[in-house]
Amino acid sequence: MTAGRPRRAAAALVAGAMAIGLASVSDLGAKPVTVADLLAESPAADWRVPNPEDTLYLELPHGRVVIELASHVVPQHAANIKALARAHYFDGLAIIRVQDNYVVQWDDESHRRPLPPSVRPSVEFTADANAAVRFEALPDHDLYAKEVGFLDGFPAGRDPSTHTVWLAHCYGMVGAGRDDPAESTGAEMYAVIGNAPRQLDRNVALVGRVLKGMELLSTLPRGSGEMGFYVAAEPPVPISSVRVASDVPEAERTPIQVLRTDSATFRSVLDQRRERREPWFKHNPGAIDLCNVPLPVRAVPSASR
Amino acid sequence: MTAGRPRRAAAALVAGAMAIGLASVSDLGAKPVTVADLLAESPAADWRVPNPEDTLYLELPHGRVVIELASHVVPQHAANIKALARAHYFDGLAIIRVQDNYVVQWDDESHRRPLPPSVRPSVEFTADANAAVRFEALPDHDLYAKEVGFLDGFPAGRDPSTHTVWLAHCYGMVGAGRDDPAESTGAEMYAVIGNAPRQLDRNVALVGRVLKGMELLSTLPRGSGEMGFYVAAEPPVPISSVRVASDVPEAERTPIQVLRTDSATFRSVLDQRRERREPWFKHNPGAIDLCNVPLPVRAVPSASR
């Protein structure tokens, strides 16, 4: 707390940063490797470009939210959501609920819009049996799942006794809201904007995650109604459109790359985050929670555009 | 997803709500008890009024954030922060950093303001030895601590082999930022606005938690600078003042009550949240993470004002 300390040093708290986007870690001692170092040195092959056919653009008045659909985990929901987007179902709807430390939700509150005929309600709380071989297990413990890891790049849990795999409710994950009975279509959607509500795992179909623009959702005014619904005096946030990226002219797409969870760089990032060797850390956590694992995203480097 | 479903049913996702403030849970089946039921039926003795001498009002242009200081856990920091508030140290400063899914930070970025002479840097990452007897253990597992529970109403971890107790970085917790070396005064403060960054536990002095007004911090525009610092084009959010509640005329105080963590009602809330019996839940989580435990806060019922 010296008066003359440099501004960057004053920000040292960030050494533990867990941004959903690009992990930005200040290099405090120049010796221990940081996530920023690892990403800077990563080979191009450790990054993947999300399939535009599985990428949604949620266009809000204040910017674009890029969502990657987990199409191989929830094929029916992904097909539904793409059909809904292509039928312009979401265009002109609004974000109707923002509950602090929980979720942002959008849907057709009036229930006036017809669903395209191909849209079928389904229950995809867990992945199908073929997903088990794609699951990349982590050695880390978890309170809500016997095993955790990644499935197609998304945080996931697994029960080895039943070979069941499911996506996990981490910050930035996107799901299909539902009533009771349990089935859903994807016409009602939500994004997690708070501490991971893992009690929802296996209770709702998670359909993907926000790759970019999370702050456009997380900063929305909280609704003052019950459960964060906007009341009459609080105008809902309009949705300009939801589009499948492959339907958007290439020049208007958001160039983006995601670090592959099966890459050596990702394993190094995890190692760095479990054992904190930066001098700022006086106590080494020696552990990491699934939902604290950074999932780096970056703009496509200009050379490869 | 029936077209005519009532609006409340459409909001059923909230059954898993983990708001930091008043837990608002819709009564879905009228049979299984909800957190709302438990709170409605709770005896007045299960609630406590935070000591105004340990309560801070962070006054922002858009409202008041109420913070309870953990004065018995971090006595030096609490004394420092109250001395700073009473010297008007924070008045006219600004929130200078908002990093998505991480922290909001405020301090004297220019380092021009003198600290009151009583302010002493200290290292209070863990509570003193007397805290062990006040620790209320939970049976739940944790990834970052051998034991978890509550200390003076704040989420906490404990190492039974060393009898060490410390506060935990849950959503809404407030800490004293620091550089390296490790000591801090409280002149630089932050609040957690994202998924619990538990890797910071025992690395920073947590000084309290936000009881009310969390949404005034969590919705602030994210800074576009490195680590969420506001850049020149982004005017920092001014702090009107930070005051100790006991210095504020009683009529201007925020009447507030906090559910006692040593109450029967709180134990019932925890039981309800570990085992989800509402019909909406198809998979019972059977577990709860320390940072998903609701810590109910309410306005003082008018009868008791």
Coordinates of C-alpha atoms in Angstrom, one line a residue:
Chain A
M1 CA 0.0 0.0 0.0
T2 CA 2.9 2.3 -0.6
A3 CA 1.8 5.6 -1.9
G4 CA 4.0 5.5 -5.0
R5 CA 3.3 1.9 -6.1
P6 CA 2.7 1.5 -9.8
R7 CA -0.9 1.1 -11.0
R8 CA -0.2 -2.4 -12.3
A9 CA 1.0 -3.6 -8.9
A10 CA -2.1 -2.2 -7.3
A11 CA -4.1 -4.6 -9.4
A12 CA -2.3 -7.7 -8.2
L13 CA -5.5 -9.1 -6.9
V14 CA -6.2 -10.2 -10.4
A15 CA -3.6 -13.0 -10.2
G16 CA -6.6 -15.2 -9.4
A17 CA -8.7 -14.0 -12.3
M18 CA -11.2 -16.4 -13.8
A19 CA -12.6 -14.4 -16.7
I20 CA -14.7 -16.4 -19.0
G21 CA -13.1 -14.8 -21.9
L22 CA -9.4 -14.3 -22.4
A23 CA -7.6 -15.0 -19.2
S24 CA -5.7 -11.8 -18.4
V25 CA -3.1 -12.4 -15.8
S26 CA -0.5 -9.9 -14.9
D27 CA 3.1 -11.2 -14.9
L28 CA 4.1 -10.4 -11.4
G29 CA 7.5 -12.0 -11.1
A30 CA 8.5 -12.8 -14.6
K31 CA 9.5 -16.3 -13.4
P32 CA 6.4 -18.5 -12.8
V33 CA 4.5 -19.1 -16.0
T34 CA 1.1 -17.5 -16.3
V35 CA -1.9 -18.4 -18.3
A36 CA -1.2 -15.3 -20.5
D37 CA 2.3 -16.8 -21.2
L38 CA 0.8 -20.2 -22.0
L39 CA -1.7 -18.7 -24.4
A40 CA 0.9 -16.5 -26.1
E41 CA 3.1 -19.5 -26.7
S42 CA 0.4 -21.9 -27.8
P43 CA 0.6 -23.4 -31.2
A44 CA -2.2 -22.5 -33.7
A45 CA -3.3 -26.2 -33.7
D46 CA -4.4 -25.9 -30.1
W47 CA -7.2 -23.6 -31.1
R48 CA -10.4 -24.4 -32.9
V49 CA -12.9 -22.3 -34.8
P50 CA -16.4 -23.0 -33.7
N51 CA -18.6 -24.4 -36.5
P52 CA -20.7 -21.5 -37.8
E53 CA -23.6 -23.9 -38.1
D54 CA -23.4 -24.4 -34.3
T55 CA -22.9 -20.8 -33.4
L56 CA -25.7 -18.4 -32.5
Y57 CA -25.6 -14.6 -32.6
L58 CA -27.9 -13.1 -30.0
E59 CA -28.1 -9.5 -31.2
L60 CA -29.0 -7.0 -28.5
P61 CA -29.3 -3.2 -29.0
H62 CA -25.9 -2.9 -27.1
G63 CA -24.0 -5.6 -28.9
R64 CA -23.7 -9.2 -30.0
V65 CA -23.6 -12.2 -27.7
V66 CA -21.9 -15.2 -29.4
I67 CA -23.2 -18.6 -28.2
E68 CA -21.8 -22.0 -29.1
L69 CA -24.4 -24.8 -29.3
A70 CA -23.5 -28.2 -27.9
S71 CA -25.1 -29.8 -30.9
H72 CA -23.7 -33.3 -30.3
V73 CA -24.8 -33.3 -26.7
V74 CA -28.3 -32.0 -27.2
P75 CA -29.1 -32.6 -30.9
Q76 CA -32.8 -32.1 -30.6
H77 CA -32.5 -28.8 -28.8
A78 CA -29.8 -27.6 -31.1
A79 CA -32.0 -28.5 -34.1
N80 CA -35.0 -26.8 -32.5
I81 CA -33.1 -23.6 -31.6
K82 CA -31.7 -23.3 -35.1
A83 CA -35.1 -23.9 -36.6
L84 CA -36.5 -21.2 -34.2
A85 CA -33.7 -18.8 -35.2
R86 CA -34.3 -19.4 -38.9
A87 CA -38.0 -18.9 -38.5
H88 CA -37.2 -15.5 -36.8
Y89 CA -39.0 -16.8 -33.7
F90 CA -36.7 -14.8 -31.3
D91 CA -36.5 -11.6 -33.3
G92 CA -38.4 -8.8 -31.5
L93 CA -38.8 -10.8 -28.3
A94 CA -37.0 -9.5 -25.2
I95 CA -35.0 -10.5 -22.2
I96 CA -37.8 -10.6 -19.6
R97 CA -35.9 -11.7 -16.4
V98 CA -32.6 -10.9 -14.8
Q99 CA -32.0 -12.4 -11.4
D100 CA -28.8 -11.3 -9.6
N101 CA -26.3 -14.1 -9.1
Y102 CA -28.5 -16.5 -11.1
V103 CA -29.8 -16.2 -14.6
V104 CA -30.8 -14.0 -17.5
Q105 CA -33.9 -15.4 -19.4
W106 CA -35.5 -14.7 -22.7
D107 CA -38.6 -16.2 -24.3
D108 CA -42.0 -15.4 -25.7
E109 CA -43.8 -14.4 -22.6
S110 CA -47.1 -13.9 -24.4
H111 CA -46.9 -17.4 -25.9
R112 CA -48.4 -15.9 -29.1
R113 CA -45.7 -17.0 -31.5
P114 CA -46.2 -20.4 -33.2
L115 CA -43.3 -22.8 -33.1
P116 CA -42.0 -24.1 -36.4
P117 CA -43.4 -27.6 -37.1
S118 CA -40.0 -29.3 -36.8
V119 CA -39.6 -28.1 -33.2
R120 CA -40.1 -31.1 -30.8
P121 CA -40.0 -31.0 -27.0
S122 CA -37.5 -33.3 -25.6
V123 CA -35.6 -34.3 -22.4
E124 CA -31.9 -34.0 -23.0
F125 CA -30.6 -33.5 -19.4
T126 CA -27.8 -36.0 -20.1
A127 CA -25.9 -36.9 -23.2
D128 CA -26.5 -40.1 -25.2
A129 CA -24.4 -43.2 -24.7
N130 CA -22.0 -42.3 -27.4
A131 CA -20.8 -39.2 -25.5
A132 CA -18.9 -41.3 -22.9
V133 CA -16.0 -41.9 -25.2
R134 CA -15.7 -38.1 -26.0
F135 CA -15.6 -37.2 -22.3
E136 CA -12.2 -35.8 -21.2
A137 CA -11.9 -36.5 -17.5
L138 CA -10.1 -34.2 -15.0
P139 CA -8.5 -35.5 -11.9
D140 CA -10.3 -32.9 -9.8
H141 CA -13.0 -33.6 -7.2
D142 CA -16.4 -32.2 -7.3
L143 CA -19.4 -31.8 -5.0
Y144 CA -22.2 -32.5 -7.5
A145 CA -20.6 -35.2 -9.8
K146 CA -18.5 -38.3 -9.3
E147 CA -16.3 -37.2 -12.1
V148 CA -15.8 -33.9 -13.9
G149 CA -14.2 -32.9 -17.2
F150 CA -15.1 -31.6 -20.6
L151 CA -17.4 -32.9 -23.3
D152 CA -17.0 -31.3 -26.8
G153 CA -15.3 -28.4 -25.0
F154 CA -18.1 -27.8 -22.5
P155 CA -17.7 -28.3 -18.7
A156 CA -19.4 -31.6 -17.8
G157 CA -20.0 -34.2 -15.1
R158 CA -19.9 -38.0 -15.4
D159 CA -21.2 -40.9 -13.3
P160 CA -18.8 -43.8 -14.0
S161 CA -21.2 -46.3 -12.6
T162 CA -23.9 -45.5 -15.2
H163 CA -21.6 -44.0 -17.9
T164 CA -23.9 -41.0 -17.9
V165 CA -22.4 -37.7 -19.0
W166 CA -24.0 -34.2 -18.7
L167 CA -23.2 -30.6 -19.1
A168 CA -22.5 -28.5 -16.0
H169 CA -24.1 -25.2 -14.9
C170 CA -21.0 -23.0 -14.9
Y171 CA -21.0 -19.2 -15.4
G172 CA -21.8 -18.4 -19.0
M173 CA -23.6 -21.7 -19.8
V174 CA -26.9 -21.4 -21.7
G175 CA -29.9 -23.7 -21.1
A176 CA -33.4 -24.4 -22.2
G177 CA -35.9 -23.3 -19.5
R178 CA -38.7 -25.6 -18.8
D179 CA -41.8 -26.1 -16.7
D180 CA -43.0 -29.3 -15.2
P181 CA -43.2 -31.9 -16.9
A182 CA -39.6 -31.9 -17.7
E183 CA -39.4 -31.5 -21.5
S184 CA -38.3 -28.4 -23.2
T185 CA -37.8 -27.1 -26.8
G186 CA -35.3 -24.3 -26.5
A187 CA -37.9 -21.6 -27.2
E188 CA -37.3 -20.4 -23.6
M189 CA -33.6 -19.8 -22.9
Y190 CA -31.4 -18.7 -20.1
A191 CA -27.8 -17.9 -19.4
V192 CA -26.0 -18.3 -16.0
I193 CA -24.8 -15.0 -14.7
G194 CA -23.8 -16.0 -11.1
N195 CA -22.2 -18.6 -8.9
A196 CA -22.5 -21.9 -10.7
P197 CA -26.1 -23.2 -9.8
R198 CA -24.9 -26.8 -10.1
Q199 CA -28.1 -28.1 -8.4
L200 CA -29.7 -27.6 -11.8
D201 CA -27.4 -30.2 -13.4
R202 CA -29.4 -33.1 -14.9
N203 CA -32.5 -31.1 -14.3
V204 CA -32.4 -28.9 -17.4
A205 CA -31.0 -29.3 -20.8
L206 CA -27.9 -27.1 -21.2
V207 CA -27.6 -26.2 -24.8
G208 CA -24.3 -24.4 -25.0
R209 CA -22.2 -21.5 -23.7
V210 CA -21.5 -17.9 -24.3
L211 CA -18.2 -17.5 -26.0
K212 CA -18.2 -13.7 -26.3
G213 CA -20.3 -10.8 -25.1
M214 CA -21.1 -12.3 -21.6
E215 CA -20.9 -8.8 -20.1
L216 CA -23.8 -7.7 -22.3
L217 CA -25.9 -10.1 -20.3
S218 CA -24.3 -9.9 -16.9
T219 CA -24.6 -6.2 -16.6
L220 CA -28.3 -6.0 -17.5
P221 CA -30.5 -4.3 -14.8
R222 CA -31.9 -6.9 -12.4
G223 CA -35.6 -7.2 -12.5
S224 CA -37.4 -6.1 -9.3
G225 CA -40.2 -8.6 -9.7
E226 CA -40.4 -12.0 -8.1
M227 CA -37.4 -14.2 -9.3
G228 CA -35.9 -11.2 -11.2
F229 CA -38.7 -10.8 -13.7
Y230 CA -39.0 -7.3 -15.1
V231 CA -42.1 -5.5 -13.8
A232 CA -44.2 -3.1 -15.9
A233 CA -42.1 -0.1 -15.0
E234 CA -38.9 -1.9 -16.2
P235 CA -38.9 -2.2 -20.0
P236 CA -37.6 -5.6 -21.1
V237 CA -34.4 -5.5 -23.1
P238 CA -35.4 -6.1 -26.8
I239 CA -33.7 -8.9 -28.8
S240 CA -33.0 -7.6 -32.3
S241 CA -32.5 -11.1 -33.6
V242 CA -31.1 -14.5 -33.0
R243 CA -29.2 -15.9 -36.0
V244 CA -27.2 -18.9 -36.9
A245 CA -23.7 -17.7 -37.8
S246 CA -23.6 -19.7 -41.0
D247 CA -26.6 -17.7 -42.2
V248 CA -24.7 -14.4 -41.6
P249 CA -22.5 -13.0 -44.4
E250 CA -18.9 -13.9 -43.7
A251 CA -17.9 -10.3 -43.4
E252 CA -20.4 -9.8 -40.6
R253 CA -19.4 -12.8 -38.5
T254 CA -17.4 -12.5 -35.3
P255 CA -14.0 -14.1 -35.9
I256 CA -13.3 -16.2 -32.9
Q257 CA -11.2 -19.1 -31.7
V258 CA -11.6 -21.3 -28.7
L259 CA -8.7 -23.2 -26.9
R260 CA -9.2 -26.9 -27.5
T261 CA -9.8 -28.7 -24.2
D262 CA -7.9 -31.7 -25.6
S263 CA -4.8 -29.6 -26.2
A264 CA -1.5 -29.6 -24.4
T265 CA -1.9 -25.8 -23.8
F266 CA -5.2 -26.4 -22.0
R267 CA -3.6 -29.1 -19.8
S268 CA -0.9 -26.6 -18.9
V269 CA -3.5 -23.9 -18.1
L270 CA -5.2 -26.3 -15.7
D271 CA -1.9 -27.2 -14.1
Q272 CA -1.1 -23.5 -13.7
R273 CA -4.5 -22.8 -12.1
R274 CA -4.4 -25.7 -9.7
E275 CA -1.0 -24.9 -8.3
R276 CA -0.5 -21.2 -8.0
R277 CA 3.2 -20.4 -8.1
E278 CA 3.1 -16.7 -8.7
P279 CA 4.7 -14.9 -5.8
W280 CA 1.5 -13.1 -5.0
F281 CA 0.0 -16.4 -3.8
K282 CA 0.9 -17.1 -0.2
H283 CA -1.3 -20.1 0.1
N284 CA -1.4 -22.5 -2.8
P285 CA -5.0 -23.6 -3.4
G286 CA -3.8 -27.0 -4.8
A287 CA -7.3 -27.6 -6.3
I288 CA -9.6 -26.2 -8.9
D289 CA -13.4 -26.3 -9.2
L290 CA -14.7 -27.3 -12.6
C291 CA -16.4 -23.9 -13.0
N292 CA -13.2 -22.0 -12.2
V293 CA -11.4 -23.6 -15.1
P294 CA -10.6 -20.8 -17.6
L295 CA -12.0 -21.6 -21.1
P296 CA -9.9 -19.2 -23.2
V297 CA -11.4 -17.5 -26.3
R298 CA -9.6 -15.1 -28.6
A299 CA -10.2 -13.1 -31.7
V300 CA -8.8 -14.9 -34.7
P301 CA -5.2 -13.7 -35.1
S302 CA -5.1 -11.4 -38.1
A303 CA -2.5 -13.6 -39.9
S304 CA -5.0 -16.5 -40.0
R305 CA -8.1 -14.4 -41.1
Chain B
M1 CA -44.3 -25.1 -23.1
T2 CA -48.1 -25.0 -23.5
A3 CA -49.1 -21.7 -25.1
G4 CA -51.5 -20.9 -22.3
R5 CA -49.3 -21.7 -19.3
P6 CA -49.4 -19.2 -16.6
R7 CA -46.5 -16.8 -16.3
R8 CA -45.5 -18.1 -12.9
A9 CA -45.2 -21.6 -14.2
A10 CA -43.0 -20.4 -17.0
A11 CA -40.6 -19.2 -14.4
A12 CA -40.2 -22.6 -12.8
L13 CA -36.4 -22.6 -13.5
V14 CA -36.1 -20.4 -10.4
A15 CA -36.7 -23.4 -8.1
G16 CA -33.0 -23.6 -7.9
A17 CA -32.5 -19.9 -7.2
M18 CA -29.5 -18.9 -5.1
A19 CA -30.1 -15.2 -4.7
I20 CA -27.7 -13.6 -2.1
G21 CA -30.6 -11.6 -0.8
L22 CA -34.1 -12.8 0.0
A23 CA -34.5 -16.3 -1.3
S24 CA -37.5 -16.2 -3.6
V25 CA -38.8 -19.6 -4.4
S26 CA -42.0 -20.2 -6.1
D27 CA -44.3 -22.8 -4.4
L28 CA -44.6 -25.3 -7.1
G29 CA -46.5 -28.1 -5.6
A30 CA -47.8 -26.7 -2.3
K31 CA -46.5 -29.9 -0.6
P32 CA -42.7 -29.8 -0.3
V33 CA -41.5 -27.0 1.9
T34 CA -39.7 -24.2 0.2
V35 CA -37.2 -21.7 1.5
A36 CA -39.9 -19.0 1.3
D37 CA -42.1 -21.1 3.5
L38 CA -39.3 -21.6 6.0
L39 CA -38.6 -17.9 6.2
A40 CA -42.2 -17.0 6.4
E41 CA -42.6 -19.3 9.4
S42 CA -39.4 -18.4 11.1
P43 CA -39.5 -17.1 14.7
A44 CA -38.3 -13.5 15.1
A45 CA -35.5 -14.8 17.3
D46 CA -33.9 -16.6 14.3
W47 CA -33.1 -13.2 12.9
R48 CA -30.4 -10.7 14.0
V49 CA -29.9 -7.0 13.4
P50 CA -26.3 -6.3 12.2
N51 CA -24.5 -4.0 14.6
P52 CA -24.6 -0.5 13.1
E53 CA -21.0 -0.1 14.3
D54 CA -20.0 -3.0 12.1
T55 CA -22.1 -1.9 9.1
L56 CA -20.9 0.2 6.2
Y57 CA -23.0 2.2 3.7
L58 CA -21.2 2.5 0.4
E59 CA -23.2 5.3 -1.2
L60 CA -23.2 5.3 -5.0
P61 CA -25.0 7.7 -7.3
H62 CA -27.5 4.9 -8.0
G63 CA -28.1 3.7 -4.5
R64 CA -26.7 2.3 -1.2
V65 CA -24.7 -0.8 -0.8
V66 CA -24.9 -2.2 2.7
I67 CA -21.8 -4.1 3.9
E68 CA -21.4 -6.0 7.1
L69 CA -17.9 -6.0 8.5
A70 CA -16.5 -9.2 10.0
S71 CA -15.1 -7.2 12.8
H72 CA -14.3 -10.2 15.0
V73 CA -12.5 -12.1 12.2
V74 CA -10.4 -9.2 10.9
P75 CA -10.3 -6.7 13.8
Q76 CA -7.4 -4.6 12.4
H77 CA -8.9 -4.3 9.0
A78 CA -12.3 -3.4 10.4
A79 CA -10.8 -0.8 12.6
N80 CA -8.9 0.6 9.7
I81 CA -11.9 0.7 7.4
K82 CA -14.0 2.5 10.0
A83 CA -11.2 5.0 10.6
L84 CA -10.9 5.5 6.8
A85 CA -14.7 6.0 6.5
R86 CA -14.7 8.4 9.4
A87 CA -11.8 10.4 7.9
H88 CA -13.9 10.6 4.7
Y89 CA -11.1 8.8 2.9
F90 CA -13.4 7.0 0.4
D91 CA -15.7 10.0 -0.3
G92 CA -15.2 11.2 -3.8
L93 CA -13.1 8.2 -4.8
A94 CA -14.5 5.9 -7.5
I95 CA -15.0 2.3 -8.6
I96 CA -12.0 1.9 -10.9
R97 CA -12.3 -1.7 -12.0
V98 CA -15.1 -4.1 -12.9
Q99 CA -14.0 -7.5 -14.2
D100 CA -16.7 -9.7 -15.4
N101 CA -17.2 -12.9 -13.4
Y102 CA -14.7 -11.7 -10.9
V103 CA -14.5 -8.5 -8.9
V104 CA -15.5 -4.8 -8.5
Q105 CA -12.7 -2.7 -7.0
W106 CA -12.5 0.7 -5.4
D107 CA -9.5 2.6 -4.0
D108 CA -7.5 5.8 -4.3
E109 CA -5.8 5.1 -7.6
S110 CA -3.8 8.3 -7.5
H111 CA -2.4 7.4 -4.0
R112 CA -2.7 11.0 -3.0
R113 CA -4.9 10.7 0.0
P114 CA -3.2 10.3 3.3
L115 CA -4.2 7.4 5.5
P116 CA -5.4 8.3 9.0
P117 CA -2.6 7.7 11.6
S118 CA -4.4 4.8 13.2
V119 CA -4.5 2.8 10.0
R120 CA -2.0 -0.1 10.2
P121 CA -1.3 -2.6 7.4
S122 CA -1.8 -6.2 8.6
V123 CA -2.1 -9.8 7.5
E124 CA -5.5 -11.2 8.5
F125 CA -5.9 -14.0 6.0
T126 CA -7.1 -16.3 8.7
A127 CA -9.0 -15.7 12.0
D128 CA -7.2 -15.8 15.3
A129 CA -7.2 -18.8 17.5
N130 CA -10.3 -17.8 19.4
A131 CA -12.4 -18.1 16.3
A132 CA -12.3 -21.9 16.3
V133 CA -14.9 -22.1 19.0
R134 CA -17.3 -19.8 17.0
F135 CA -17.0 -21.9 13.8
E136 CA -20.3 -23.7 12.9
A137 CA -19.3 -26.7 10.8
L138 CA -21.4 -28.0 8.0
P139 CA -21.3 -31.7 7.0
D140 CA -20.7 -30.7 3.3
H141 CA -17.6 -31.4 1.4
D142 CA -15.5 -28.8 -0.3
L143 CA -12.7 -28.6 -2.8
Y144 CA -10.7 -25.8 -1.2
A145 CA -11.1 -26.5 2.5
K146 CA -11.1 -29.6 4.7
E147 CA -14.2 -28.3 6.5
V148 CA -16.6 -25.6 5.7
G149 CA -19.2 -23.7 7.7
F150 CA -20.0 -20.3 9.1
L151 CA -18.0 -18.0 11.3
D152 CA -20.0 -15.0 12.8
G153 CA -22.5 -15.5 10.0
F154 CA -19.9 -15.5 7.1
P155 CA -19.1 -18.5 4.9
A156 CA -15.8 -19.9 6.1
G157 CA -13.3 -22.8 5.8
R158 CA -11.5 -24.6 8.5
D159 CA -8.4 -26.9 8.7
P160 CA -9.1 -29.2 11.7
S161 CA -5.4 -30.2 11.8
T162 CA -4.3 -26.7 12.5
H163 CA -7.5 -25.3 14.0
T164 CA -7.2 -22.5 11.4
V165 CA -10.4 -20.8 10.3
W166 CA -10.8 -18.3 7.4
L167 CA -13.5 -16.6 5.4
A168 CA -14.4 -17.9 2.0
H169 CA -14.6 -16.0 -1.3
C170 CA -18.3 -16.5 -2.1
Y171 CA -20.4 -14.2 -4.3
G172 CA -20.9 -10.9 -2.4
M173 CA -17.9 -11.2 -0.1
V174 CA -15.9 -8.0 0.3
G175 CA -12.1 -8.0 0.7
A176 CA -9.1 -5.8 1.1
G177 CA -7.0 -5.8 -2.0
R178 CA -3.2 -6.0 -1.6
D179 CA 0.0 -6.0 -3.5
D180 CA 3.0 -8.2 -2.7
P181 CA 4.1 -8.2 0.2
A182 CA 1.0 -9.6 1.6
E183 CA -0.2 -7.0 4.0
S184 CA -3.2 -4.7 3.4
T185 CA -5.1 -1.9 5.2
G186 CA -8.6 -1.9 3.7
A187 CA -8.0 1.3 1.8
E188 CA -8.2 -0.8 -1.4
M189 CA -11.5 -2.8 -1.4
Y190 CA -13.2 -5.3 -3.7
A191 CA -16.4 -7.2 -3.9
V192 CA -16.8 -10.6 -5.6
I193 CA -19.3 -10.4 -8.5
G194 CA -18.7 -13.8 -10.1
N195 CA -18.3 -17.5 -9.6
A196 CA -16.6 -17.9 -6.2
P197 CA -12.8 -17.4 -6.7
R198 CA -12.0 -19.7 -3.8
Q199 CA -8.3 -19.9 -4.9
L200 CA -8.0 -16.5 -3.2
D201 CA -9.0 -17.9 0.2
R202 CA -6.2 -17.5 2.7
N203 CA -4.4 -15.2 0.2
V204 CA -6.4 -12.0 1.0
A205 CA -8.1 -10.6 4.0
L206 CA -11.9 -10.8 3.5
V207 CA -13.5 -8.1 5.6
G208 CA -17.2 -8.7 5.2
R209 CA -20.0 -9.2 2.8
V210 CA -22.7 -7.2 1.0
L211 CA -26.1 -7.6 2.7
K212 CA -28.1 -5.4 0.3
G213 CA -27.5 -3.5 -2.9
M214 CA -25.4 -6.2 -4.5
E215 CA -27.0 -5.5 -7.9
L216 CA -25.7 -1.9 -7.7
L217 CA -22.2 -3.5 -8.0
S218 CA -22.8 -6.5 -10.2
T219 CA -24.5 -4.5 -13.0
L220 CA -21.7 -1.9 -13.3
P221 CA -20.2 -1.7 -16.8
R222 CA -17.2 -3.9 -17.2
G223 CA -13.9 -2.1 -17.7
S224 CA -12.3 -2.7 -21.1
G225 CA -8.8 -2.3 -19.8
E226 CA -6.5 -5.1 -18.7
M227 CA -8.1 -7.0 -15.8
G228 CA -11.3 -4.9 -16.0
F229 CA -9.8 -1.6 -15.2
Y230 CA -11.7 1.4 -16.6
V231 CA -9.8 3.1 -19.4
A232 CA -9.9 6.8 -20.0
A233 CA -13.0 6.7 -22.2
E234 CA -14.9 4.9 -19.4
P235 CA -15.6 7.3 -16.5
P236 CA -15.2 5.6 -13.2
V237 CA -18.3 5.3 -11.0
P238 CA -18.0 7.9 -8.3
I239 CA -18.4 7.0 -4.6
S240 CA -20.5 9.6 -2.9
S241 CA -19.4 8.4 0.5
V242 CA -18.6 5.4 2.7
R243 CA -20.1 5.7 6.2
V244 CA -20.3 3.6 9.3
A245 CA -24.1 3.0 9.9
S246 CA -23.8 4.1 13.5
D247 CA -22.7 7.6 12.3
V248 CA -25.8 7.9 10.2
P249 CA -29.0 9.4 11.8
E250 CA -31.3 6.5 12.6
A251 CA -34.0 7.7 10.3
E252 CA -31.6 7.4 7.4
R253 CA -30.3 3.9 8.1
T254 CA -31.4 0.9 6.1
P255 CA -33.5 -1.4 8.4
I256 CA -32.2 -4.9 7.8
Q257 CA -32.2 -8.3 9.4
V258 CA -30.0 -11.3 8.7
L259 CA -31.0 -14.9 9.3
R260 CA -28.8 -16.3 12.1
T261 CA -26.6 -19.1 10.9
D262 CA -27.0 -20.8 14.3
S263 CA -30.8 -20.9 14.0
A264 CA -33.1 -23.8 13.5
T265 CA -34.5 -22.0 10.4
F266 CA -31.1 -21.8 8.8
R267 CA -30.5 -25.5 9.4
S268 CA -33.9 -26.2 7.7
V269 CA -32.9 -23.9 4.8
L270 CA -29.7 -25.9 4.3
D271 CA -31.6 -29.2 4.4
Q272 CA -34.1 -28.0 1.9
R273 CA -31.3 -26.9 -0.4
R274 CA -29.3 -30.1 -0.2
E275 CA -32.2 -32.4 -0.9
R276 CA -34.5 -30.9 -3.5
R277 CA -38.0 -32.3 -3.1
E278 CA -40.0 -29.9 -5.2
P279 CA -41.6 -31.7 -8.1
W280 CA -39.7 -29.6 -10.6
F281 CA -36.5 -31.4 -9.6
K282 CA -36.1 -34.6 -11.5
H283 CA -32.5 -35.2 -10.2
N284 CA -31.9 -34.5 -6.5
P285 CA -28.5 -32.9 -6.2
G286 CA -28.0 -34.3 -2.7
A287 CA -25.2 -31.9 -2.0
I288 CA -24.6 -28.2 -1.6
D289 CA -21.6 -26.0 -2.2
L290 CA -20.7 -23.6 0.6
C291 CA -21.1 -20.7 -1.8
N292 CA -24.5 -21.9 -2.9
V293 CA -25.9 -21.7 0.6
P294 CA -28.6 -18.9 0.7
L295 CA -27.9 -16.3 3.4
P296 CA -31.3 -14.7 3.7
V297 CA -31.6 -11.0 4.5
R298 CA -34.8 -9.1 4.9
A299 CA -36.1 -5.6 5.6
V300 CA -37.0 -5.3 9.3
P301 CA -40.7 -6.3 9.6
S302 CA -42.7 -3.1 10.2
A303 CA -44.1 -4.5 13.5
S304 CA -40.6 -4.6 14.9
R305 CA -39.3 -1.2 13.7

